[in-house]
XYZ file of C-alpha atoms in Angstrom:
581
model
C 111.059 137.661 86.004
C 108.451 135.665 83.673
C 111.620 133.799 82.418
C 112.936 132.663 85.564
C 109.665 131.664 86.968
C 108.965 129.125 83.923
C 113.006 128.213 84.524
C 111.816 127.406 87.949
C 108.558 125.593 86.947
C 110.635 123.576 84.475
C 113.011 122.507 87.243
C 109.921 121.300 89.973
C 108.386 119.691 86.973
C 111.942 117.578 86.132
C 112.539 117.472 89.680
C 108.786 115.406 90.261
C 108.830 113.344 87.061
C 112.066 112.175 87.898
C 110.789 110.882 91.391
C 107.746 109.839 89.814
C 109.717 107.674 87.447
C 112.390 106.571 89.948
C 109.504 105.519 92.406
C 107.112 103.679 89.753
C 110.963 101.878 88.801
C 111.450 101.146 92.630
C 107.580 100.149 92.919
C 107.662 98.036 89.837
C 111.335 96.093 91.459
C 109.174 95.931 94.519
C 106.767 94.446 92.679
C 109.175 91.844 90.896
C 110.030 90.637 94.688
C 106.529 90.584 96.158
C 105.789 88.608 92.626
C 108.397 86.166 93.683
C 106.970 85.767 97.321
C 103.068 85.928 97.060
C 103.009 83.430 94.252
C 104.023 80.757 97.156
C 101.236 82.428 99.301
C 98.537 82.067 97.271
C 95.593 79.273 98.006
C 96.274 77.140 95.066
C 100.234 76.867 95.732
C 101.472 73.665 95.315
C 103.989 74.495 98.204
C 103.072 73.974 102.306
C 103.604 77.291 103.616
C 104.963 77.954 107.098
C 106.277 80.717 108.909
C 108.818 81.829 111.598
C 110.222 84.921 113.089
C 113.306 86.691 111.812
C 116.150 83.958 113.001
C 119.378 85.422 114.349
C 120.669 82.187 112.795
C 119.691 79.106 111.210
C 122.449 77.082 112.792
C 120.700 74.583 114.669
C 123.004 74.506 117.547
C 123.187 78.420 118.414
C 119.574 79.863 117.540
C 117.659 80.310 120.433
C 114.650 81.008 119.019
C 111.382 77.873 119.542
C 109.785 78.857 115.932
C 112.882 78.388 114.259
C 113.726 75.120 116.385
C 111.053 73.544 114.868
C 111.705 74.793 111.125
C 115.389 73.669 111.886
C 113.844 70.031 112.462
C 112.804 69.478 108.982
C 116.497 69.806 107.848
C 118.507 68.359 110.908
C 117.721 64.971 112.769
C 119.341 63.730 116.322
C 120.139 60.652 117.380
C 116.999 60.097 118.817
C 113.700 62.046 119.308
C 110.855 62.420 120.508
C 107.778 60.508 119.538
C 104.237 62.560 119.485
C 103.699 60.535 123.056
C 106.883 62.542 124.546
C 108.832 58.972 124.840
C 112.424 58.836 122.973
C 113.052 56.593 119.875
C 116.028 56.551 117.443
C 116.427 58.601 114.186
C 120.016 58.638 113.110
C 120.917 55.763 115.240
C 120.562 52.318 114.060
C 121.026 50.115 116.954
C 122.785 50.863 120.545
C 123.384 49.436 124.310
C 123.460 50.533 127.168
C 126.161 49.401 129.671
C 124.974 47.915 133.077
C 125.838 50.177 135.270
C 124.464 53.191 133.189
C 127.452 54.997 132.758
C 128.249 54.340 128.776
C 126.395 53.492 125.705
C 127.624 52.442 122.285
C 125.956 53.343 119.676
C 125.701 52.701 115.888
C 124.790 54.868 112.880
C 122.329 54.490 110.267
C 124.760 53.038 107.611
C 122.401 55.015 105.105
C 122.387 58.518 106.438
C 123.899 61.126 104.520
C 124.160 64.564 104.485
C 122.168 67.109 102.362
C 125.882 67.204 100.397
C 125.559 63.435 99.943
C 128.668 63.018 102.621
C 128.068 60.093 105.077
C 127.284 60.798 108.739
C 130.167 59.402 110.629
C 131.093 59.008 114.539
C 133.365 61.713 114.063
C 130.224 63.884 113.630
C 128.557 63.313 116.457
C 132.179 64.139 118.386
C 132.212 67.030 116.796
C 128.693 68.537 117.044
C 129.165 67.486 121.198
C 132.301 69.143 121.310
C 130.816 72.422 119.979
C 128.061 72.304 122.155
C 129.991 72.133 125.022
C 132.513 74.806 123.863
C 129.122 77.417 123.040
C 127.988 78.293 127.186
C 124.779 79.915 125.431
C 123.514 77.083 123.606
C 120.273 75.651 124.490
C 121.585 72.169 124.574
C 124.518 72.670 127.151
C 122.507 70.684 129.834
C 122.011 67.536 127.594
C 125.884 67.278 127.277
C 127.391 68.248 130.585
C 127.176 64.876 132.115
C 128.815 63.254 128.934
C 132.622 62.971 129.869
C 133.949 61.512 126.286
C 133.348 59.890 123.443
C 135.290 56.719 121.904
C 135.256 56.806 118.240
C 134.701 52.639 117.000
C 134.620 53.121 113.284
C 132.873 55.765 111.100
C 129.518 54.528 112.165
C 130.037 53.065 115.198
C 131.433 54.933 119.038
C 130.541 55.092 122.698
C 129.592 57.408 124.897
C 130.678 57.707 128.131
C 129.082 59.115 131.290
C 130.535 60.993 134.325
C 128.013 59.226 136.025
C 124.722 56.751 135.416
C 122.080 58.808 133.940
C 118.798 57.170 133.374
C 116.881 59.375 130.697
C 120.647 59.807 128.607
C 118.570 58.576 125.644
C 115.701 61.611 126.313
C 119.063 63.693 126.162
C 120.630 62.835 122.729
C 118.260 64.929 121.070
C 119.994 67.822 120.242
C 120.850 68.404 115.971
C 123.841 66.934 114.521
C 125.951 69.650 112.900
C 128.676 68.435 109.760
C 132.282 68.580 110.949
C 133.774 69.302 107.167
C 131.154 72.433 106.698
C 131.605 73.699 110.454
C 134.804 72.868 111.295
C 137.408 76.180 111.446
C 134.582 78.782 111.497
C 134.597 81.490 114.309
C 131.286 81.351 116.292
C 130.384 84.502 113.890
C 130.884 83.018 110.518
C 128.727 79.489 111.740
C 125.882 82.247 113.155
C 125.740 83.264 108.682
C 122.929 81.653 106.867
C 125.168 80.588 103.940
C 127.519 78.201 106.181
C 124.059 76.852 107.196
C 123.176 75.202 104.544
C 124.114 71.129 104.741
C 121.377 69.167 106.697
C 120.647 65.753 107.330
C 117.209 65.727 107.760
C 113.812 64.744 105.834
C 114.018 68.190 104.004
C 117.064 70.440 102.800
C 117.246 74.004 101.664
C 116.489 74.782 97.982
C 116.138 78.474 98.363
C 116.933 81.084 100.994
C 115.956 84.676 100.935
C 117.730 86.751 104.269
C 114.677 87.780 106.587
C 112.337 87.251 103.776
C 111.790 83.186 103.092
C 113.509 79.597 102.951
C 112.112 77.442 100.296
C 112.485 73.421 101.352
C 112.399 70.598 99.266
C 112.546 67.088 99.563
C 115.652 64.878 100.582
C 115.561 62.162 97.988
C 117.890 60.444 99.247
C 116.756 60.936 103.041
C 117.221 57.077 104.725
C 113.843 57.244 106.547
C 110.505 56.297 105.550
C 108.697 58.923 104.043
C 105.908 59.628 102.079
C 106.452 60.039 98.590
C 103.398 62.530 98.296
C 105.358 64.661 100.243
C 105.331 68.697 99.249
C 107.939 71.611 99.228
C 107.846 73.311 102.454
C 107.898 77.494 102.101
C 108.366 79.228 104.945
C 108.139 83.206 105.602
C 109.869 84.698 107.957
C 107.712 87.483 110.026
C 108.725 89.715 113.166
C 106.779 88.356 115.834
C 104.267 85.600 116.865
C 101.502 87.609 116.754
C 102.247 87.989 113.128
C 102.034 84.172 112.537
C 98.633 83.479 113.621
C 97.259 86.108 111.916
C 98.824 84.794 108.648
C 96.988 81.681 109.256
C 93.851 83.347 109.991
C 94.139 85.052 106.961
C 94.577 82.259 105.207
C 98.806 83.317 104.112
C 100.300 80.457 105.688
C 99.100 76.573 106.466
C 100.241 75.768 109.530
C 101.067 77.559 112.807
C 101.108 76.663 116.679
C 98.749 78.829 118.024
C 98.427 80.009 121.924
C 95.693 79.064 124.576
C 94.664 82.993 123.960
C 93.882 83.017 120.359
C 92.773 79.256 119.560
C 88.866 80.848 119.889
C 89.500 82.884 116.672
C 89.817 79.266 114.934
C 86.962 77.524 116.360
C 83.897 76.579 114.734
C 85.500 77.928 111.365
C 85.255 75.735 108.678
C 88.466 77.243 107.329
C 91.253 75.566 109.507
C 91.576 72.141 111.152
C 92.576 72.338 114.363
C 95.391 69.706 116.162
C 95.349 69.316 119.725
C 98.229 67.865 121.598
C 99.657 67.954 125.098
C 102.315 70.788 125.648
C 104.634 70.676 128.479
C 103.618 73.687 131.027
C 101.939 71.764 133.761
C 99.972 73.410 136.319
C 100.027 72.767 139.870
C 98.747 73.712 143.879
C 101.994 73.650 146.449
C 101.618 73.571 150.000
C 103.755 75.807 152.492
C 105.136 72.828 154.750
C 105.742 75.789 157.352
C 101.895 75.383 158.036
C 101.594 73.592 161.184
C 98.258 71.964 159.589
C 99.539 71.463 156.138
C 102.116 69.005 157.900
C 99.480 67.265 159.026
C 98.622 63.978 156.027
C 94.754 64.094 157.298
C 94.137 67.919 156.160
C 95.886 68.033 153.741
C 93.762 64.639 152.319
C 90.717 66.722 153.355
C 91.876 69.682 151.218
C 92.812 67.024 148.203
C 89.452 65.693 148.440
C 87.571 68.440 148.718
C 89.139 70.490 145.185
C 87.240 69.283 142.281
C 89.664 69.213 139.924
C 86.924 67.643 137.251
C 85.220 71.272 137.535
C 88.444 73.613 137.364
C 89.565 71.480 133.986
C 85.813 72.003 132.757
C 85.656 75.638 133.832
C 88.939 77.133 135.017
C 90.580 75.884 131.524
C 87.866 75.456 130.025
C 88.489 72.112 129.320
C 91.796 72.799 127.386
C 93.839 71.212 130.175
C 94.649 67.055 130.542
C 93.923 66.318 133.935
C 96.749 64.816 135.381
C 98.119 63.453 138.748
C 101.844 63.795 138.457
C 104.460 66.115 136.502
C 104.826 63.999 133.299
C 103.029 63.408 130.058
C 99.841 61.139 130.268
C 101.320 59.440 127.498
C 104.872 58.601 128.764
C 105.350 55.096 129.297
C 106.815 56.230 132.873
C 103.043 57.902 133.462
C 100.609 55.759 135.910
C 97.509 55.845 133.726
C 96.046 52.845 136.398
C 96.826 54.763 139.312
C 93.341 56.082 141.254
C 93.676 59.956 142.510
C 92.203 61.043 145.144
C 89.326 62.593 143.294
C 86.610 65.124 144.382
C 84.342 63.781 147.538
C 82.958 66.065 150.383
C 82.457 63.075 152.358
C 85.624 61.991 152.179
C 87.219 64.960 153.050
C 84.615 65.984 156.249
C 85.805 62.593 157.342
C 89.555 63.288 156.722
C 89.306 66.733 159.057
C 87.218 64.581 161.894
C 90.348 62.395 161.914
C 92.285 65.850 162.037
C 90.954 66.330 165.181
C 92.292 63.280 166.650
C 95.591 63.400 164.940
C 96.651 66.959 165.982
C 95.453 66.461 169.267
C 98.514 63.420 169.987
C 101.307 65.967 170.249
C 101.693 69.238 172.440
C 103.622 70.302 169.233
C 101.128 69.377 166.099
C 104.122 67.668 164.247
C 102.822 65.417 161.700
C 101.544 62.255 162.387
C 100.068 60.171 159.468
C 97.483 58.745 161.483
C 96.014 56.223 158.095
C 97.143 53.168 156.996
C 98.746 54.013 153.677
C 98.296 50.901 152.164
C 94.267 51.053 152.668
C 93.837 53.205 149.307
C 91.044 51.714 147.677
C 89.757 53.450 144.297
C 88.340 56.794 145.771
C 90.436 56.507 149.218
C 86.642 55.646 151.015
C 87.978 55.525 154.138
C 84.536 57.515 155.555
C 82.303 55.069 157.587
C 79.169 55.243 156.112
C 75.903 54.938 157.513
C 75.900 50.844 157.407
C 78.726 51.701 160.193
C 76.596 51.730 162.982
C 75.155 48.502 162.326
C 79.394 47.416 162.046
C 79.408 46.680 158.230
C 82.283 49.164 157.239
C 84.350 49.217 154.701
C 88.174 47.240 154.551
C 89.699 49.921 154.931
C 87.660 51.879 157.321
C 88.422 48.971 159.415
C 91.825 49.552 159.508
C 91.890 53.201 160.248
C 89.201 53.130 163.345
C 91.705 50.168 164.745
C 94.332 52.557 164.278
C 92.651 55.831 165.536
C 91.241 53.480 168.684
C 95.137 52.410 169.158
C 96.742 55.668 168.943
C 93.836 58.104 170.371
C 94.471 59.470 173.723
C 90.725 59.288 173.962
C 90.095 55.605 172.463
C 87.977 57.454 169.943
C 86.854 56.478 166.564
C 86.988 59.400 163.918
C 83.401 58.668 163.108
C 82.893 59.594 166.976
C 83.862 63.264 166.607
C 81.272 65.897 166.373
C 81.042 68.491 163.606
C 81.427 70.665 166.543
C 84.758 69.403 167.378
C 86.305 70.122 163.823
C 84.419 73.489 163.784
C 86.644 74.063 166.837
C 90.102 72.870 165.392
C 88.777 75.449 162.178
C 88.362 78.170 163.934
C 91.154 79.947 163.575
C 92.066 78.595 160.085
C 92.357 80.933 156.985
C 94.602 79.800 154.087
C 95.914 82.578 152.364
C 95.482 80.859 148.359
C 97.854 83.272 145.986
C 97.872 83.475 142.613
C 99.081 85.409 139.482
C 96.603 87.619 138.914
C 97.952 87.787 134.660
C 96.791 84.045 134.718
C 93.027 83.931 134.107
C 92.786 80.105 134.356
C 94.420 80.010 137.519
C 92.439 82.703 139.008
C 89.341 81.069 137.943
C 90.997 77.987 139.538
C 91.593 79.683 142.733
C 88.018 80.571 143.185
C 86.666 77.418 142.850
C 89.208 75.966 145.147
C 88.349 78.634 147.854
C 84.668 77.556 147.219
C 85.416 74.062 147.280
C 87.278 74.336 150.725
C 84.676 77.234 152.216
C 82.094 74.154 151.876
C 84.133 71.936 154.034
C 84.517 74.718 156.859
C 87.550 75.673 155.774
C 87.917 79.699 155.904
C 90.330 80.875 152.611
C 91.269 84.841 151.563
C 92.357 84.739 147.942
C 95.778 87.158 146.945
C 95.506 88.160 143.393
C 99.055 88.952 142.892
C 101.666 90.499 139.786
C 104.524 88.716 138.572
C 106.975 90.455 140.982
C 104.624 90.165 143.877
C 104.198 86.311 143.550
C 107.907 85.513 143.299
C 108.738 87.508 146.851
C 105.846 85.605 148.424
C 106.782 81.796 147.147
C 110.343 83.037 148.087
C 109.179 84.617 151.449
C 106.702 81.369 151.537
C 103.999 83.694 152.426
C 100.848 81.721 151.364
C 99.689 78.625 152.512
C 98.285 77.665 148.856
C 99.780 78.737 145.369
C 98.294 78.338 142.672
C 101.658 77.929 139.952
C 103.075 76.404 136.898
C 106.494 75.140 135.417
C 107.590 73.477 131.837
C 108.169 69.953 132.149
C 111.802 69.077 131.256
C 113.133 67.979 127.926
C 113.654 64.409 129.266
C 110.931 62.666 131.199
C 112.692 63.236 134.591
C 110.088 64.733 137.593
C 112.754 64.913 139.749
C 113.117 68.537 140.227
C 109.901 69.520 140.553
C 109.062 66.800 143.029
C 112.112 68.172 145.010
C 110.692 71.756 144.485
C 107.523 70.613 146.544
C 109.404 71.221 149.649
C 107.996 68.087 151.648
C 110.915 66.627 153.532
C 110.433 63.451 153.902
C 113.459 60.560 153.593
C 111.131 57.897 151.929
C 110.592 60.506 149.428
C 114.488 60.840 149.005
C 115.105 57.048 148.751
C 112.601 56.709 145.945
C 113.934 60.120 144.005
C 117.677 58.642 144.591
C 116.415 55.207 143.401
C 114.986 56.855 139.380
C 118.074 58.681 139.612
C 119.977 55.287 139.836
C 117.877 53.050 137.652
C 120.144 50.992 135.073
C 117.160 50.336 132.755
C 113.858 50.939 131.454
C 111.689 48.349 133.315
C 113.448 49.464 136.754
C 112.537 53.537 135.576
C 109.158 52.557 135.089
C 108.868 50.709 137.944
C 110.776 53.073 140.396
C 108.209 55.623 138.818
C 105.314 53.895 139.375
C 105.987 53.421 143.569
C 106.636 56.847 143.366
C 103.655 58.015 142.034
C 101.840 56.209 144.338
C 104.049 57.256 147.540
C 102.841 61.242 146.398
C 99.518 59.935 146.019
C 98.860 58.392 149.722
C 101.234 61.659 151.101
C 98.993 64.057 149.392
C 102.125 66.098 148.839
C 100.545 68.166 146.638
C 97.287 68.843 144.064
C 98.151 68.442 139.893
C 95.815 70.005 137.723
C 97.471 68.720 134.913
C 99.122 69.479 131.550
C 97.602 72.714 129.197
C 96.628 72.196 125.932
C 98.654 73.158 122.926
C 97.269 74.108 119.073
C 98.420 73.894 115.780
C 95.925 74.732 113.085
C 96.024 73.498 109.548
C 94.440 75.589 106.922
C 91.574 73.661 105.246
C 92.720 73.014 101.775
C 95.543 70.678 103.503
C 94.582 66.995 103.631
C 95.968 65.136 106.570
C 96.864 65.284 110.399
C 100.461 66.558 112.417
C 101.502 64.137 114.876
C 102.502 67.329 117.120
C 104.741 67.555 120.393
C 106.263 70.285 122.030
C 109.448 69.543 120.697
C 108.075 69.195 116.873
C 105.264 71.213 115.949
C 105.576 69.913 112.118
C 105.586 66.349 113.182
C 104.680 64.323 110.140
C 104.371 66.911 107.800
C 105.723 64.637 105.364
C 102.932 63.062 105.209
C 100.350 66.023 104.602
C 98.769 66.159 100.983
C 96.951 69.120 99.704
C 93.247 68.714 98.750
């Protein structure tokens, strides 16, 4: 019995030292790999380090996935892109045209780009990476190509592309990567998803290293044709599972650079640790009106209403001042954005005035159809179209001037607005309540909601505020049951406002001839000046109330010496040029 219990013994004891020694050997190969990742993640690395989440695939044309987008744009280039102030300039083109009536555009290649392989970039690439966009339904580019019909080859450098029909912002859309015809070509959609068909760029930076789901190691493109900073670094990047997992490698100081969310910016502020970039995003916020509202129809309320939000105060305290203010769905910074154009900004006098001419413009129909009872070519900087107390002795303004004549004209009563009585638009109030609804996940626009419902309470306008989930708000703005809502969108990739103008829901055929007229426009001056008579037709219609563009972050870790020139599109935007201290 003694001999078969130290048998035993012997056994457990070979048993555990072996899986001692076999897991010190796998803790020690462990080791070897960490070795090989942390000393890129260490303060005093020579390397930038990034980060993004584990890609299905780093084929620019089929991942889906924004962090890896914007990893992918170090080592592929477009045709064009776009610049920090969300307007398009060329990258691999070298001079084009556009034909006259909008519906082809020839274009010609850099004669020096190359790829990472040192192959030149030819015509019959760009054929080919349009081809295979079109042929791949679940590619996020398919709505940039749809409209292009073909493509006429010149010369290795030189083709046209033709439209199926005049498209303005076709520049904004000829964006996308370009993908290499002799490394893609005859691959199934499975073998171009593998990393190791992946590897042949174009762009500023090409891959020198690539771990699967653990890193990609970058280094310079000596012979990249564009002008670049020859204090340029190597670029590691870690992969990680999840966003979450990126900003808290930057707060712990693993990685140098990561876009960072409204939410979690205040973990980065006031720390001397991290620089932090600030750059308009594209989700744009936004109040629409239900035109089913018998007295949103009307121009004069809904002017009160504009007047009356202080949209100064909900950027200050709603977003705590991490919003742009802005008066129409682009960029601030587009050339196509009105940067001269006066809104119709906060005034309580303005809008008291606006509801006493209410009263006289819902009162000329039996049916409260609209009317626009003001002259909408009296806007003068802050739409003063009150009389003011020098009226009485006859000295009003211009344009007050022209909208008594008009009220006197069309009033059954011969009435001035300055003649009605607070009484009177107490009366027409009465039985007003707008119902203002609003995600009840978004803090900012709650916040905005309530100081909306404030602002409009002091004007004698009666609002109940509907807190609402994600479900619950799309039935209502499907059902239209609210008269406010407080929502948001992403702007488009190209610098159209089209759609979300059209979204608005005001019908209106002036509206239509200026929307049909950007949608027509051969060049740039006739975009830009299409643009700006729009912006000032939804302006003087009040159609609805911008809040503007949010905020977007990317923070730096200290030690790096330099600034981004961030966009949506490019987070890393002139990395190239950042040196480390």
């Amino acid at each position: 019995m003694k001999k078969k219990l130290i048998k035993l013994l012997a056994i457990v004891l070979t048993v555990v030292l072996g899986s001692v020694g076999c897991s010190q050997e796998n803790k020690k190969n462990t080791n070897n790999k960490d070795n090989i990742i942390s000393e890129y993640n260490i303060q005093k690395s020579d390397y930038i380090h990034l980060t993004m989440l584990f890609p299905e695939t780093i084929n620019p044309i089929l991942n889906k996935d924004k962090s890896v987008v914007y990893i992918m744009n170090l080592i592929y280039d477009g045709l064009f892109e776009i610049d920090k102030d969300y307007n398009v300039e060329p990258r691999l083109v070298e001079k084009y045209s556009v034909s006259s009536d909008g519906k082809s555009i020839k274009i010609t290649l850099n004669s020096n780009a190359k790829w990472h392989d040192n192959n030149n970039i030819t015509s019959s690439d760009i054929s080919y990476t349009i081809d295979l966009i079109k042929k791949t339904s679940d590619s996020p580019y398919v709505s940039l190509v749809e409209n292009i019909q073909s493509i006429n080859i010149l010369d290795s450098k030189s083709f046209t592309i033709k439209l199926k029909e005049n498209d303005p912002f076709i520049l904004n859309k000829l964006t996308f990567p370009i993908v290499s015809k002799k490394n893609m070509s005859g691959l199934s959609t499975s073998e171009m998803k593998e990393y190791k068909n992946n590897f042949v760029g174009n762009g500023p930076y090409k891959i020198k290293k690539y771990e699967d789901r653990q890193y990609i190691i970058l280094e310079r493109n000596e012979d990249y044709f564009g002008d670049l900073s020859e204090n340029r670094k190597e670029i590691y990047v870690k992969m990680v599972p999840d966003n979450e997992s990126q900003t808290e490698m930057v707060l712990s100081l693993d990685s140098d650079v990561s876009r960072v969310t409204l939410g979690s910016i205040s973990k980065f502020v006031d720390n001397d640790n991290f620089v932090i970039n600030k750059y308009q995003g594209r989700n744009y916020d936004y109040v629409l009106f239900n035109y089913d509202n018998e007295y949103l129809k009307n121009l004069d309320i809904r002017k009160a209403i504009s007047f009356a939000v202080d949209r100064n105060s909900i950027i200050k305290d709603a977003y705590s001042n991490r919003a742009k203010l802005t008066n129409f769905p682009l960029n601030s910074t587009s050339v196509y954005y009105d940067n001269e154009l006066k809104p119709l900004s906060y005034n309580t006098e303005n809008a008291n005035n606006y509801l006493k001419k209410a009263v006289l413009s819902l009162s000329k129909t039996d049916d409260n159809k609209e009317k626009d009872t003001t002259d909408d070519k009296d806007n003068t900087d802050e739409e003063k179209t009150e009389a003011d107390d020098k009226a009485t002795n006859n000295k009003e303004n211009t344009s007050d001037k022209k909208d008594d004549k008009k009220d006197s004209k069309d009033s059954k009563k011969g009435r001035y607005f300055k003649d009605i009585t607070n009484s009177e638009v107490r009366a027409l109030l009465k039985d007003v309540t707008f119902k203002i609804i609003v995600n009840k996940n978004n803090s900012e626009r709650v916040k905005a909601a309530t100081i909306i419902s404030n602002n409009l309470e002091a004007i004698g306008i009666k609002t109940e505020i509907k807190d609402l989930e994600d479900d619950e708000m799309t039935k209502a703005l499907d059902k239209k049951d609210y008269d406010l809502a407080l929502i948001g969108c992403e702007l488009p990739a190209v610098s159209d406002a089209t759609y979300i103008i059209k979204q608005l829901g005001y019908d209106d055929k002036q509206l239509d001839k200026y929307l049909n007229a950007l949608q027509n426009a051969n060049s740039e001056d006739e975009i830009k000046s299409t643009y700006k008579t729009l912006q000032k037709y939804v302006k003087e219609k009040a159609i609805f109330i911008s809040f503007g563009i949010l905020d977007d972050y990317v923070v730096l870790n200290g030690r790096l010496d330099g600034e981004l020139t961030c966009n949506d599109f490019n987070v890393y935007r002139g990395i190239n040029t950042i040196k480390i201290k």
